[in-house]
Short mmCIF file of C-alpha atoms in Angstrom, two decimals:
data_model
loop_
_atom_site.label_atom_id
_atom_site.label_comp_id
_atom_site.label_asym_id
_atom_site.label_seq_id
_atom_site.Cartn_x
_atom_site.Cartn_y
_atom_site.Cartn_z
CA UNK S 408 14.49 9.75 28.91
CA UNK S 409 16.46 7.76 26.69
CA UNK S 410 13.43 7.04 24.19
CA UNK S 411 10.25 8.76 23.07
CA UNK S 412 8.22 5.52 24.46
CA UNK S 413 9.60 5.73 27.63
CA UNK S 414 6.41 5.60 30.44
CA UNK S 415 7.09 8.49 32.21
CA UNK S 416 6.33 10.40 28.68
CA UNK S 417 2.62 10.72 29.50
CA UNK S 418 3.61 12.89 32.18
CA UNK S 419 5.46 15.61 30.89
CA UNK S 420 4.79 18.51 28.60
CA UNK S 421 8.80 18.73 27.15
CA UNK S 422 10.75 15.62 26.55
CA UNK S 423 14.48 15.76 26.47
CA UNK S 424 15.86 12.57 25.02
CA UNK S 425 19.35 11.35 25.85
CA UNK S 426 20.18 8.18 23.88
CA UNK S 427 22.44 5.92 25.78
CA UNK S 428 22.20 2.43 24.82
CA UNK S 429 23.37 0.94 28.10
CA UNK S 430 23.87 -2.97 27.95
CA UNK S 431 26.06 -3.34 30.57
CA UNK S 432 27.86 -1.89 33.75
CA UNK S 433 30.47 -0.98 31.39
CA UNK S 434 28.64 1.55 28.71
CA UNK S 435 28.66 5.20 28.91
CA UNK S 436 26.35 7.19 30.57
CA UNK S 437 28.02 10.61 29.33
CA UNK S 438 25.36 12.14 27.46
CA UNK S 439 22.21 11.23 30.04
CA UNK S 440 24.44 12.62 33.02
CA UNK S 441 25.51 15.71 30.62
CA UNK S 442 21.83 16.51 30.27
CA UNK S 443 21.47 16.19 33.91
CA UNK S 444 24.21 18.51 34.80
CA UNK S 445 23.05 20.94 32.37
CA UNK S 446 19.24 20.87 34.03
CA UNK S 447 21.12 21.69 37.49
CA UNK S 448 22.97 24.38 36.10
CA UNK S 449 20.18 25.85 34.65
CA UNK S 450 17.97 25.59 37.68
CA UNK S 451 20.78 27.27 39.79
CA UNK S 452 21.42 29.96 37.44
CA UNK S 453 17.56 30.42 37.47
CA UNK S 454 18.08 31.75 41.38
CA UNK S 455 21.24 32.77 41.72
CA UNK S 456 21.20 34.32 45.37
CA UNK S 457 19.69 30.74 46.85
CA UNK S 458 22.33 28.99 45.01
CA UNK S 459 25.29 30.94 46.74
CA UNK S 460 23.31 30.52 50.09
CA UNK S 461 23.00 27.10 49.80
CA UNK S 462 26.89 26.28 48.61
CA UNK S 463 27.98 28.63 51.23
CA UNK S 464 26.06 26.81 53.72
CA UNK S 465 27.69 23.01 52.15
CA UNK S 466 31.15 24.41 52.11
CA UNK S 467 30.70 25.10 55.81
CA UNK S 468 29.48 21.83 56.53
CA UNK S 469 32.01 20.34 54.56
CA UNK S 470 34.67 22.37 56.13
CA UNK S 471 33.37 21.02 60.03
CA UNK S 472 33.89 17.79 58.84
CA UNK S 473 36.93 17.64 56.86
CA UNK S 474 34.82 16.84 53.75
CA UNK S 475 36.47 17.93 50.29
CA UNK S 476 39.56 19.59 51.85
CA UNK S 477 42.28 17.11 50.95
CA UNK S 478 43.04 16.74 54.57
CA UNK S 479 41.07 13.96 54.96
CA UNK S 480 43.88 11.80 55.92
CA UNK S 481 45.31 13.77 58.31
CA UNK S 482 42.58 14.04 61.05
#
């Protein structure tokens, strides 16, 4: 959350606070997105075998549908 008083905090045992002070659409979300990225990496590393399996499946899907290949415009 972005503050200690966020309503979601009543449901948590641990709180990760990432201040953003976002007042408009041009303000930065770097801090909260960095925290999310760190959590995703941590979870992925806890079960590296499943993570590799999932990414292999995703890469096959992306290859079949020309996603992230650099040749999307050449189809």
